[in-house]
CSV table of C-alpha atoms in Angstrom, one decimal:
chain,number,residue,atom,x,y,z
C,8,MET,CA,13.0,33.0,-25.4
C,9,ASP,CA,10.1,35.5,-25.5
C,10,THR,CA,9.0,36.8,-22.1
C,11,SER,CA,5.6,38.4,-22.5
C,12,VAL,CA,5.0,38.5,-18.8
C,13,MET,CA,7.7,41.1,-18.3
C,14,GLN,CA,6.8,44.7,-17.7
C,15,PRO,CA,8.6,47.8,-18.9
C,16,ALA,CA,11.4,48.8,-16.7
C,17,GLU,CA,10.4,52.4,-16.2
C,18,GLY,CA,7.1,53.9,-15.1
C,19,PRO,CA,4.3,52.3,-13.2
C,20,ARG,CA,3.6,48.6,-13.5
C,21,ARG,CA,1.1,47.9,-16.3
C,22,ARG,CA,-0.6,44.9,-17.7
C,23,ALA,CA,-0.7,44.0,-21.4
C,24,VAL,CA,-4.4,44.7,-21.5
C,25,ASP,CA,-6.0,47.0,-18.9
C,26,GLY,CA,-9.5,48.4,-19.2
C,27,GLY,CA,-9.8,47.3,-22.8
C,28,VAL,CA,-6.6,49.2,-23.7
C,29,LEU,CA,-3.7,47.4,-25.4
C,30,ASN,CA,-0.7,48.7,-23.6
C,31,PHE,CA,2.1,46.4,-25.0
C,32,LEU,CA,2.5,43.1,-26.8
C,33,SER,CA,5.1,40.4,-27.3
C,34,VAL,CA,5.7,38.0,-30.2
C,35,SER,CA,4.4,35.1,-28.1
C,36,GLN,CA,1.1,37.0,-27.7
C,37,LEU,CA,1.0,37.2,-31.5
C,38,LYS,CA,1.5,33.5,-31.8
C,39,GLN,CA,-1.2,32.8,-29.2
C,40,PHE,CA,-3.7,35.2,-30.9
C,41,SER,CA,-3.0,33.6,-34.3
C,42,LEU,CA,-3.6,30.1,-32.8
C,43,CYS,CA,-6.9,31.1,-31.1
C,44,PRO,CA,-8.1,34.7,-30.4
C,45,ARG,CA,-10.4,33.5,-27.6
C,46,ARG,CA,-7.5,31.8,-25.8
C,47,TRP,CA,-5.6,35.1,-25.9
C,48,TYR,CA,-8.7,36.8,-24.6
C,49,PHE,CA,-8.9,34.4,-21.6
C,50,VAL,CA,-5.2,35.0,-20.7
C,51,LYS,CA,-4.7,38.7,-21.3
C,52,VAL,CA,-8.1,40.3,-21.0
C,53,LEU,CA,-9.9,38.0,-18.4
C,54,ARG,CA,-6.5,37.1,-16.8
C,55,LEU,CA,-7.4,33.5,-16.2
C,56,PRO,CA,-4.4,31.6,-14.8
C,57,GLU,CA,-2.7,29.3,-17.4
C,58,PRO,CA,-1.1,26.2,-15.7
C,59,GLU,CA,2.5,25.4,-16.7
C,60,THR,CA,2.9,22.1,-18.5
C,61,LYS,CA,5.7,19.6,-18.1
C,62,ALA,CA,6.9,20.5,-21.6
C,63,GLN,CA,7.1,24.2,-20.7
C,64,ALA,CA,9.0,23.4,-17.5
C,65,LEU,CA,11.5,21.3,-19.4
C,66,GLY,CA,11.9,24.1,-21.9
C,67,VAL,CA,12.6,26.7,-19.1
C,68,GLU,CA,15.2,24.4,-17.6
C,69,GLY,CA,16.9,23.8,-21.0
C,70,HIS,CA,17.0,27.6,-21.8
C,71,ALA,CA,18.6,28.3,-18.4
C,72,GLN,CA,21.4,25.7,-19.1
C,73,LEU,CA,22.0,27.2,-22.6
C,74,GLU,CA,22.1,30.7,-21.3
C,75,HIS,CA,24.7,29.8,-18.6
C,76,TYR,CA,26.9,27.9,-21.1
C,77,LEU,CA,26.9,30.7,-23.7
C,78,ARG,CA,27.6,33.4,-21.1
C,79,THR,CA,30.3,31.6,-19.1
C,80,GLY,CA,31.5,28.7,-21.2
C,81,GLU,CA,30.9,26.3,-18.2
C,82,ASP,CA,29.3,23.1,-19.4
C,83,VAL,CA,26.2,22.7,-17.3
C,84,LEU,CA,24.2,21.2,-20.2
C,85,GLY,CA,21.8,18.3,-19.6
C,86,ASP,CA,21.4,15.4,-21.9
C,87,VAL,CA,18.8,17.1,-24.0
C,88,ALA,CA,20.7,20.4,-24.5
C,89,ARG,CA,24.1,18.7,-24.9
C,90,ALA,CA,22.9,16.9,-28.0
C,91,GLY,CA,23.0,20.3,-29.8
C,92,ARG,CA,26.2,21.6,-28.4
C,93,HIS,CA,28.0,21.2,-31.7
C,94,LEU,CA,25.4,23.5,-33.3
C,95,LEU,CA,26.1,26.3,-30.8
C,96,PRO,CA,28.7,29.1,-31.4
C,97,ALA,CA,31.7,29.1,-29.1
C,98,PRO,CA,30.9,31.0,-25.9
C,99,GLY,CA,32.2,34.5,-25.8
C,100,ALA,CA,31.5,38.0,-24.5
C,101,ASP,CA,30.6,39.2,-28.0
C,102,LEU,CA,27.5,37.0,-28.1
C,103,LEU,CA,24.2,38.6,-27.0
C,104,VAL,CA,22.4,36.1,-24.8
C,105,GLU,CA,18.8,36.6,-23.6
C,106,GLU,CA,19.0,40.1,-25.2
C,107,SER,CA,16.2,42.4,-24.1
C,108,PHE,CA,14.2,44.5,-26.5
C,109,GLY,CA,15.1,47.5,-24.3
C,110,THR,CA,13.1,50.4,-22.9
C,111,PRO,CA,11.7,52.0,-24.9
C,112,SER,CA,11.5,49.2,-27.4
C,113,PRO,CA,12.2,50.1,-31.1
C,114,LEU,CA,9.7,47.5,-32.2
C,115,SER,CA,6.0,48.4,-32.4
C,116,ALA,CA,2.9,47.8,-34.5
C,117,ASP,CA,0.0,50.2,-34.9
C,118,GLY,CA,1.4,52.2,-32.1
C,119,VAL,CA,1.6,49.3,-29.6
C,120,PRO,CA,5.2,48.7,-28.3
C,121,PHE,CA,6.6,45.2,-28.1
C,122,ILE,CA,8.6,43.8,-25.2
C,123,GLY,CA,10.6,40.5,-24.9
C,124,HIS,CA,13.9,38.8,-25.0
C,125,ILE,CA,15.8,37.0,-27.8
C,126,ASP,CA,17.7,33.8,-26.9
C,127,LEU,CA,20.8,34.5,-28.9
C,128,ILE,CA,22.2,37.1,-31.3
C,129,ASN,CA,25.4,36.3,-33.0
C,130,PRO,CA,27.1,39.5,-34.5
C,131,ARG,CA,30.4,37.8,-35.5
C,132,ARG,CA,29.6,38.3,-39.3
C,133,LEU,CA,28.3,41.8,-38.9
C,134,ALA,CA,31.2,43.2,-40.8
C,135,GLU,CA,29.8,41.3,-43.8
C,136,GLY,CA,26.4,42.8,-43.2
C,137,VAL,CA,25.1,39.4,-41.8
C,138,LEU,CA,23.4,39.0,-38.4
C,139,ARG,CA,22.2,35.7,-37.0
C,140,VAL,CA,19.2,35.6,-34.7
C,141,THR,CA,18.5,32.3,-33.0
C,142,ASP,CA,15.6,31.0,-30.9
C,143,HIS,CA,16.0,27.7,-29.0
C,144,LYS,CA,13.2,25.2,-29.3
C,145,PHE,CA,12.6,22.1,-27.2
C,146,SER,CA,10.3,19.6,-29.0
C,147,SER,CA,9.2,16.1,-28.3
C,148,ASN,CA,9.7,15.2,-32.0
C,149,VAL,CA,12.0,17.4,-34.1
C,150,GLY,CA,11.3,15.6,-37.3
C,151,ARG,CA,7.6,16.1,-37.0
C,152,TYR,CA,7.2,19.5,-35.4
C,153,ALA,CA,10.2,21.5,-36.7
C,154,ALA,CA,9.4,24.5,-38.9
C,155,THR,CA,10.7,24.8,-42.4
C,156,PRO,CA,13.0,27.7,-43.7
C,157,ALA,CA,10.0,29.1,-45.6
C,158,GLN,CA,7.9,29.2,-42.5
C,159,LEU,CA,10.5,31.1,-40.6
C,160,VAL,CA,10.2,34.1,-43.0
C,161,ASP,CA,6.4,34.0,-43.4
C,162,ALA,CA,4.5,36.1,-40.8
C,163,ASN,CA,1.3,34.0,-41.6
C,164,THR,CA,2.9,31.1,-39.6
C,165,GLU,CA,3.5,30.8,-35.9
C,166,ALA,CA,7.3,30.4,-36.4
C,167,GLY,CA,7.3,33.3,-38.9
C,168,LEU,CA,5.5,35.7,-36.5
C,169,GLN,CA,8.2,35.2,-33.9
C,170,MET,CA,11.3,35.3,-36.2
C,171,VAL,CA,10.0,38.1,-38.4
C,172,GLY,CA,9.4,40.2,-35.3
C,173,TYR,CA,12.9,39.5,-34.0
C,174,GLY,CA,14.3,40.4,-37.4
C,175,VAL,CA,12.5,43.7,-37.5
C,176,TRP,CA,13.7,44.5,-34.0
C,177,ALA,CA,17.3,43.9,-35.1
C,178,ALA,CA,16.8,46.0,-38.3
C,179,LEU,CA,15.4,48.9,-36.2
C,180,SER,CA,18.3,48.7,-33.8
C,181,ASP,CA,20.7,50.1,-36.4
C,182,ALA,CA,22.8,51.9,-33.8
C,183,ARG,CA,23.7,48.5,-32.3
C,184,PHE,CA,23.9,46.6,-35.6
C,185,PRO,CA,25.2,49.1,-38.2
C,186,GLY,CA,25.3,48.0,-41.8
C,187,VAL,CA,23.1,44.8,-41.3
C,188,ARG,CA,21.6,43.8,-44.7
C,189,VAL,CA,21.0,40.1,-44.3
C,190,LEU,CA,19.3,38.4,-41.4
C,191,GLU,CA,19.9,34.7,-40.7
C,192,LEU,CA,16.8,33.5,-38.8
C,193,GLU,CA,17.4,30.3,-37.0
C,194,HIS,CA,15.4,27.8,-35.0
C,195,LEU,CA,17.7,25.5,-33.0
C,196,TYR,CA,15.7,22.4,-32.0
C,197,PHE,CA,16.5,20.0,-29.1
C,198,GLN,CA,14.5,16.7,-29.0
C,199,THR,CA,13.1,15.9,-25.5
C,200,ARG,CA,11.8,12.4,-26.2
C,201,GLY,CA,13.4,9.3,-27.6
C,202,ALA,CA,16.8,9.5,-29.0
C,203,ARG,CA,18.7,12.7,-28.1
C,204,ARG,CA,19.2,14.8,-31.2
C,205,ALA,CA,19.3,18.4,-32.3
C,206,ALA,CA,18.7,20.2,-35.6
C,207,SER,CA,19.2,23.7,-37.0
C,208,VAL,CA,16.6,25.3,-39.3
C,209,LEU,CA,18.1,28.4,-41.0
C,210,ALA,CA,16.6,30.9,-43.4
C,211,SER,CA,18.5,33.9,-44.8
C,212,VAL,CA,16.4,36.9,-45.7
C,213,SER,CA,16.8,40.6,-46.4
C,214,VAL,CA,16.0,43.4,-44.0
C,215,GLU,CA,13.4,44.7,-46.5
C,216,HIS,CA,11.6,41.4,-46.5
C,217,VAL,CA,11.0,41.2,-42.8
C,218,SER,CA,9.9,44.9,-42.7
C,219,ARG,CA,7.4,44.2,-45.5
C,220,GLU,CA,6.0,41.1,-43.7
C,221,TRP,CA,5.6,43.0,-40.5
C,222,THR,CA,3.8,45.9,-42.1
C,223,GLN,CA,1.5,43.8,-44.3
C,224,LYS,CA,0.6,41.0,-41.9
C,225,VAL,CA,1.4,41.8,-38.3
C,226,VAL,CA,0.0,45.4,-38.2
C,227,PRO,CA,-3.5,44.3,-39.3
C,228,MET,CA,-3.4,41.5,-36.7
C,229,VAL,CA,-2.6,44.0,-34.0
C,230,ARG,CA,-5.6,46.0,-35.0
C,231,ARG,CA,-7.8,42.9,-34.6
C,232,MET,CA,-6.2,42.4,-31.2
C,233,ARG,CA,-7.3,45.9,-30.2
C,234,GLU,CA,-10.9,45.0,-31.0
C,235,VAL,CA,-10.7,41.8,-29.0
C,236,ALA,CA,-9.1,43.6,-26.1
C,237,ARG,CA,-12.2,45.9,-26.0
C,238,ALA,CA,-14.6,43.0,-26.0
C,239,THR,CA,-16.8,42.7,-22.9
C,240,ARG,CA,-18.2,39.3,-23.7
C,241,THR,CA,-16.3,36.1,-24.5
C,242,ALA,CA,-18.7,35.6,-27.4
C,243,ASP,CA,-17.1,38.6,-29.1
C,244,ALA,CA,-13.6,36.9,-29.1
C,245,PRO,CA,-13.5,34.5,-32.2
C,246,PRO,CA,-12.7,30.9,-31.2
C,247,ASN,CA,-10.7,28.4,-33.2
C,248,PHE,CA,-12.1,25.0,-32.4
C,249,GLY,CA,-9.4,23.3,-34.5
C,250,ALA,CA,-6.8,24.4,-31.9
C,251,CYS,CA,-8.5,22.9,-28.9
C,252,GLU,CA,-6.1,19.9,-28.7
C,253,LYS,CA,-2.9,21.5,-29.9
C,254,TYR,CA,0.1,21.6,-27.6
C,255,GLY,CA,-1.3,19.3,-25.0
C,256,GLY,CA,-4.9,20.7,-25.1
C,257,CYS,CA,-6.3,24.2,-24.3
C,258,PRO,CA,-6.8,24.7,-20.5
C,259,PHE,CA,-9.8,26.9,-21.2
C,260,LYS,CA,-12.1,24.4,-23.0
C,261,ALA,CA,-14.6,24.4,-20.2
C,262,GLN,CA,-14.8,28.2,-20.0
C,263,CYS,CA,-15.0,28.4,-23.7
C,264,LEU,CA,-18.3,26.4,-24.0
C,265,SER,CA,-19.8,26.9,-20.6
C,266,GLY,CA,-19.4,28.6,-17.3
C,267,GLU,CA,-21.0,31.5,-15.4
C,268,ARG,CA,-17.8,33.6,-15.4
C,269,THR,CA,-17.7,34.2,-19.1
C,270,MET,CA,-20.1,34.6,-21.9
C,271,SER,CA,-19.5,31.8,-24.3
C,272,LEU,CA,-20.8,30.0,-27.4
C,273,LEU,CA,-23.1,27.9,-25.2
C,274,ASN,CA,-24.4,31.0,-23.4
C,275,ARG,CA,-25.5,32.4,-26.8
C,276,PHE,CA,-27.8,29.4,-27.2
C,277,VAL,CA,-30.2,30.4,-24.4
C,278,PRO,CA,-32.3,33.6,-24.8
C,279,LYS,CA,-31.9,36.0,-21.9
C,280,LEU,CA,-35.6,36.8,-21.6
C,281,GLN,CA,-38.0,33.8,-21.5
C,282,SER,CA,-41.5,33.3,-20.4
C,283,PRO,CA,-42.1,30.4,-18.0
C,284,ASP,CA,-43.9,28.4,-20.7
C,285,THR,CA,-41.2,29.0,-23.3
C,286,ALA,CA,-38.3,28.2,-21.0
C,287,ALA,CA,-39.9,24.9,-20.1
C,288,GLN,CA,-39.8,23.9,-23.8
C,289,LEU,CA,-36.2,24.7,-24.4
C,290,PRO,CA,-33.9,21.7,-24.4
C,291,LEU,CA,-31.0,23.7,-22.9
C,292,SER,CA,-32.9,25.2,-20.0
C,293,ALA,CA,-32.4,23.9,-16.4
C,294,PRO,CA,-34.9,21.3,-15.3
C,295,PRO,CA,-37.5,22.4,-12.7
C,296,GLN,CA,-36.9,21.8,-9.1
C,297,ALA,CA,-38.0,18.3,-8.1
C,298,THR,CA,-40.8,17.8,-5.6
C,299,ALA,CA,-41.4,14.9,-3.3
C,300,PRO,CA,-42.8,12.1,-5.4
C,301,GLU,CA,-46.1,10.5,-4.5
C,302,ALA,CA,-45.9,7.0,-3.1
C,303,LEU,CA,-47.6,4.3,-5.3
C,304,GLY,CA,-47.1,1.2,-3.1
C,305,THR,CA,-44.3,-1.3,-3.3
C,306,CYS,CA,-42.9,-3.6,-6.1
C,307,ASP,CA,-44.1,-7.2,-5.9
C,308,ARG,CA,-40.7,-8.5,-7.3
C,309,CYS,CA,-38.1,-6.5,-5.3
C,310,GLY,CA,-40.1,-4.8,-2.6
C,311,ALA,CA,-38.9,-1.3,-3.5
C,312,SER,CA,-41.2,1.7,-3.0
C,313,LEU,CA,-43.0,2.8,-6.2
C,314,THR,CA,-43.2,6.4,-7.1
C,315,SER,CA,-43.9,8.4,-10.3
C,316,GLU,CA,-40.1,8.6,-10.8
C,317,ASN,CA,-39.5,4.9,-11.1
C,318,THR,CA,-42.8,3.6,-12.6
C,319,SER,CA,-44.5,3.6,-16.0
C,320,LYS,CA,-48.2,2.9,-16.4
C,321,LEU,CA,-49.0,0.5,-19.3
C,322,ARG,CA,-52.1,0.4,-21.5
C,323,SER,CA,-53.4,-2.5,-19.6
C,324,GLY,CA,-53.5,-0.4,-16.5
C,325,GLU,CA,-50.6,-2.3,-14.9
C,326,VAL,CA,-48.0,-0.2,-13.1
C,327,LEU,CA,-44.5,-1.2,-14.2
C,328,HIS,CA,-41.4,-0.8,-12.0
C,329,VAL,CA,-38.8,0.5,-14.3
C,330,SER,CA,-35.3,-1.0,-13.9
C,331,CYS,CA,-36.6,-3.5,-11.4
C,332,PRO,CA,-33.8,-6.1,-10.6
C,333,GLY,CA,-36.3,-8.9,-10.8
C,334,ALA,CA,-38.1,-7.9,-14.0
C,335,GLU,CA,-37.5,-9.6,-17.3
C,336,VAL,CA,-35.8,-7.6,-20.0
C,337,ALA,CA,-38.0,-6.0,-22.6
C,338,ALA,CA,-37.9,-7.4,-26.1
C,339,VAL,CA,-35.9,-5.1,-28.3
C,340,LEU,CA,-37.2,-4.7,-31.8
C,341,PRO,CA,-35.7,-3.1,-34.9
C,342,PRO,CA,-36.9,0.3,-36.0
C,343,ASP,CA,-38.8,-1.0,-39.0
C,344,ALA,CA,-40.8,-3.5,-37.0
C,345,PRO,CA,-44.6,-3.1,-37.0
C,346,ALA,CA,-46.3,-1.2,-34.3
C,347,ALA,CA,-46.5,-3.2,-31.1
C,348,SER,CA,-47.9,-2.8,-27.6
C,349,PRO,CA,-45.2,-1.5,-25.2
C,350,THR,CA,-45.9,-4.2,-22.6
C,351,ILE,CA,-43.0,-6.3,-21.3
C,352,ALA,CA,-43.1,-9.9,-22.4
C,353,THR,CA,-43.8,-12.3,-19.5
C,354,GLU,CA,-42.1,-15.2,-21.2
C,355,VAL,CA,-38.7,-15.7,-22.7
C,356,ALA,CA,-38.9,-14.8,-26.4
C,357,PRO,CA,-37.8,-17.6,-28.7
C,358,LYS,CA,-34.4,-17.3,-30.3
C,359,ARG,CA,-34.4,-15.9,-33.8
C,360,ARG,CA,-31.5,-18.1,-35.0
C,361,GLY,CA,-30.5,-21.7,-34.4
C,362,ARG,CA,-32.6,-24.9,-34.1
C,363,LYS,CA,-36.3,-24.3,-33.3
C,364,PRO,CA,-37.2,-25.6,-29.8
C,365,LYS,CA,-39.4,-28.7,-29.7
C,366,ALA,CA,-41.8,-27.3,-27.2
C,367,LEU,CA,-42.3,-24.5,-24.8
C,368,ASN,CA,-43.1,-25.1,-21.2
C,369,ALA,CA,-45.9,-22.6,-21.2
C,370,PRO,CA,-46.8,-21.4,-24.7
C,371,VAL,CA,-48.6,-18.1,-25.0
C,372,ALA,CA,-51.2,-17.8,-27.7
C,373,ALA,CA,-50.9,-14.7,-29.8
C,374,PRO,CA,-53.9,-12.4,-29.4
C,375,ARG,CA,-56.3,-12.1,-32.3
C,376,VAL,CA,-56.3,-8.9,-34.3
C,377,GLU,CA,-59.9,-8.1,-33.3
C,378,ASP,CA,-59.1,-8.4,-29.6
C,379,GLN,CA,-56.3,-5.9,-29.8
C,380,GLU,CA,-56.7,-2.2,-29.0
C,381,PRO,CA,-56.5,0.4,-31.7
C,382,ALA,CA,-53.0,1.0,-32.9
C,383,THR,CA,-53.2,4.7,-32.3
C,384,SER,CA,-51.2,5.6,-29.2
C,385,PRO,CA,-51.7,8.6,-27.0
C,386,PRO,CA,-49.3,11.5,-27.3
C,387,ALA,CA,-46.2,11.3,-25.1
C,388,THR,CA,-46.7,13.1,-21.8
C,389,PRO,CA,-44.0,15.3,-20.2
C,390,SER,CA,-41.5,13.4,-18.2
C,391,PRO,CA,-42.1,13.4,-14.4
C,392,GLN,CA,-40.0,15.7,-12.4
C,393,GLY,CA,-36.7,14.2,-11.2
C,394,GLU,CA,-36.9,11.3,-13.7
C,395,ARG,CA,-33.6,9.9,-15.0
C,396,LEU,CA,-32.4,10.3,-18.6
C,397,ARG,CA,-33.4,7.2,-20.7
C,398,LEU,CA,-32.4,6.6,-24.3
C,399,PHE,CA,-33.9,4.0,-26.6
C,400,VAL,CA,-31.8,3.8,-29.8
C,401,ASP,CA,-33.1,2.1,-32.9
C,402,CYS,CA,-35.8,0.2,-30.9
C,403,VAL,CA,-39.4,0.6,-29.8
C,404,PRO,CA,-39.5,2.1,-26.3
C,405,ASN,CA,-41.5,0.2,-23.6
C,406,MET,CA,-42.8,3.4,-22.2
C,407,PRO,CA,-44.0,6.8,-23.5
C,408,ALA,CA,-41.0,8.6,-25.0
C,409,GLU,CA,-40.2,11.8,-26.9
C,410,SER,CA,-38.3,11.9,-30.1
C,411,LEU,CA,-34.6,12.9,-29.5
C,412,SER,CA,-34.5,14.3,-33.0
C,413,GLU,CA,-36.4,17.4,-32.0
C,414,TYR,CA,-33.9,18.2,-29.2
C,415,VAL,CA,-30.9,17.6,-31.5
C,416,ALA,CA,-32.4,19.8,-34.3
C,417,LYS,CA,-32.8,22.7,-31.8
C,418,VAL,CA,-29.3,22.4,-30.5
C,419,ALA,CA,-27.9,22.1,-34.0
C,420,ALA,CA,-29.7,25.2,-35.1
C,421,GLN,CA,-28.4,27.1,-32.0
C,422,VAL,CA,-24.8,26.0,-32.7
C,423,SER,CA,-25.3,27.1,-36.4
C,424,GLU,CA,-26.5,30.5,-35.3
C,425,ALA,CA,-23.7,30.9,-32.8
C,426,GLY,CA,-21.2,30.0,-35.5
C,427,GLY,CA,-22.7,32.4,-38.0
C,428,VAL,CA,-23.8,29.7,-40.6
C,429,ALA,CA,-27.1,28.5,-41.8
C,430,ASP,CA,-26.3,24.8,-41.3
C,431,LEU,CA,-23.3,23.7,-39.2
C,432,ARG,CA,-22.7,20.7,-41.4
C,433,PHE,CA,-21.9,22.9,-44.4
C,434,ALA,CA,-19.7,25.5,-42.6
C,435,GLY,CA,-17.0,26.8,-44.9
C,436,ALA,CA,-13.3,26.8,-44.3
C,437,GLU,CA,-13.4,30.4,-43.0
C,438,SER,CA,-16.0,29.5,-40.3
C,439,THR,CA,-15.0,28.5,-36.8
C,440,LEU,CA,-17.2,25.4,-37.4
C,441,GLY,CA,-15.4,24.4,-40.7
C,442,PHE,CA,-13.3,21.4,-41.4
C,443,GLY,CA,-15.5,19.2,-39.1
C,444,ARG,CA,-15.0,21.4,-36.0
C,445,TRP,CA,-18.8,21.6,-35.8
C,446,LYS,CA,-18.8,18.0,-34.5
C,447,GLY,CA,-16.8,18.8,-31.4
C,448,ALA,CA,-18.8,22.0,-30.8
C,449,LEU,CA,-22.1,20.1,-31.1
C,450,SER,CA,-21.0,17.3,-28.8
C,451,MET,CA,-19.7,19.7,-26.1
C,452,ALA,CA,-22.9,21.7,-26.2
C,453,ILE,CA,-25.0,18.6,-25.7
C,454,ARG,CA,-22.8,17.3,-22.9
C,455,ASN,CA,-22.9,20.7,-21.1
C,456,ALA,CA,-26.7,21.0,-21.5
C,457,PRO,CA,-28.4,17.7,-22.0
C,458,PRO,CA,-32.2,17.3,-22.5
C,459,VAL,CA,-34.4,17.4,-19.4
C,460,PRO,CA,-34.6,14.0,-17.8
C,461,GLY,CA,-37.1,11.6,-19.4
C,462,ALA,CA,-37.4,8.9,-22.0
C,463,TYR,CA,-36.2,9.7,-25.5
C,464,ALA,CA,-36.3,7.6,-28.7
C,465,ALA,CA,-33.5,7.9,-31.3
C,466,LEU,CA,-34.7,6.1,-34.5
C,467,GLY,CA,-32.9,5.9,-37.8
C,468,LEU,CA,-29.4,6.4,-36.4
C,469,ALA,CA,-27.7,5.2,-39.5
C,470,HIS,CA,-29.2,7.9,-41.6
C,471,SER,CA,-28.4,10.9,-39.3
C,472,GLU,CA,-24.9,12.0,-38.3
C,473,LEU,CA,-26.4,14.6,-35.9
C,474,LEU,CA,-28.3,11.8,-34.1
C,475,GLN,CA,-25.1,9.7,-34.0
C,476,LEU,CA,-23.1,12.5,-32.3
C,477,ALA,CA,-26.0,13.2,-29.9
C,478,VAL,CA,-26.2,9.5,-28.8
C,479,GLU,CA,-22.5,9.3,-28.3
C,480,ALA,CA,-22.5,12.4,-26.2
C,481,LEU,CA,-25.5,11.3,-24.1
C,482,GLU,CA,-24.7,7.7,-23.5
C,483,PRO,CA,-22.2,8.3,-20.6
C,484,LEU,CA,-24.9,10.4,-18.9
C,485,CYS,CA,-27.4,7.5,-18.7
C,486,GLY,CA,-27.4,5.2,-15.7
C,487,PRO,CA,-27.4,1.4,-15.6
C,488,GLY,CA,-30.3,0.0,-17.6
C,489,ASP,CA,-31.3,3.5,-18.9
C,490,PHE,CA,-29.5,3.1,-22.3
C,491,VAL,CA,-31.1,0.5,-24.7
C,492,ARG,CA,-29.8,0.0,-28.2
C,493,GLY,CA,-31.7,-2.1,-30.8
C,494,ALA,CA,-30.0,-5.1,-32.3
C,495,ARG,CA,-31.0,-7.0,-35.5
């Protein structure tokens, strides 16, 4: 088990990163950095607390049972650990259990010392030049998550980073392990869910191989960790959006895309210096402070007070109480329907399918073309202060509304700029937005900074993936009756 939280035994107590200086590392830090540099930055540089998961607690308990058994021979193994008892060596004083790297540690990279512990070192074949190094793993599904022998000896993988590091430490400890030529790197897995089972994954490799892997792959990684350790903004720590849901989910997702404590991807969207007029036009800026609405009378249907926040003035001059409990539902039209007046129908619209009704109680004559007002509509006015967010998806709004496409285009451009690409939809594999990760980044950016309250129309949803993601992200933010979707 690697213990990166431990400190060197001698000298003053130090942190792994202090004042931008990388004091020491552990193989678990290498694994965390390779998974997501920004997560490592949160833990080691900003020192944000990382909650312990149930899986981690179960692993700590299992490691303690195995350590006691291998040291003393007393069987205190639980059901999970006992499933792999036949794969363990016989307990004995010659086994090195929870062996410390020592102080000073012989293992280092780019001048940075490494600390930690190794679960088990078996020197019983050392006379043959063979040393076995074992790490105990507790996994919910051994068949799915177990590493392969090839991964154990490749420092480009999480499993290889750990086992190659352990192998180099053993090779450098030649005074303790003289004559070692071959390293047996082993992951011993114990399944925690379902049927109790255990499995051993073993790879034999030369001392020269692990030394070469360490020099060619780990040393450059440590140099990149030095740069991230000196970062003063979270935006300077590269994220890996593809790892957000790994191992139960990252606990820092909220800080990664929003939050005042850290500079994040979302913070890069908003310019620091803005004029009042410019700030009012940005979709991600905070809405202005609401003022007391002006009273406009009471609703004839429900008796509620009418204000500029809950009303809409129609072309006819009538003041409409929006979301009135006693009002009829507006007719919803498909996006390719001809231009129509945004007035609410006063009679029930006839059904589009089924048998035609024989007669209507009060038929309404359709107005003649010459009696209608010109089709040109006035430009949409800014939403009143304090108004709710309303979405009209693939239908003609019954009130003045802005196009949602403009807001989505701005956010998409800002996410693209933050990710260092021209268009987030075409981000390459090397980009943090590649392999579809841009979808999660765009959705989280929209949810964290939705458009200012008001009415918005999203037309042609089937032809725009950006609009589809935006509508899915904003729908939960709309109140009852404030989300209208067209139906054919």
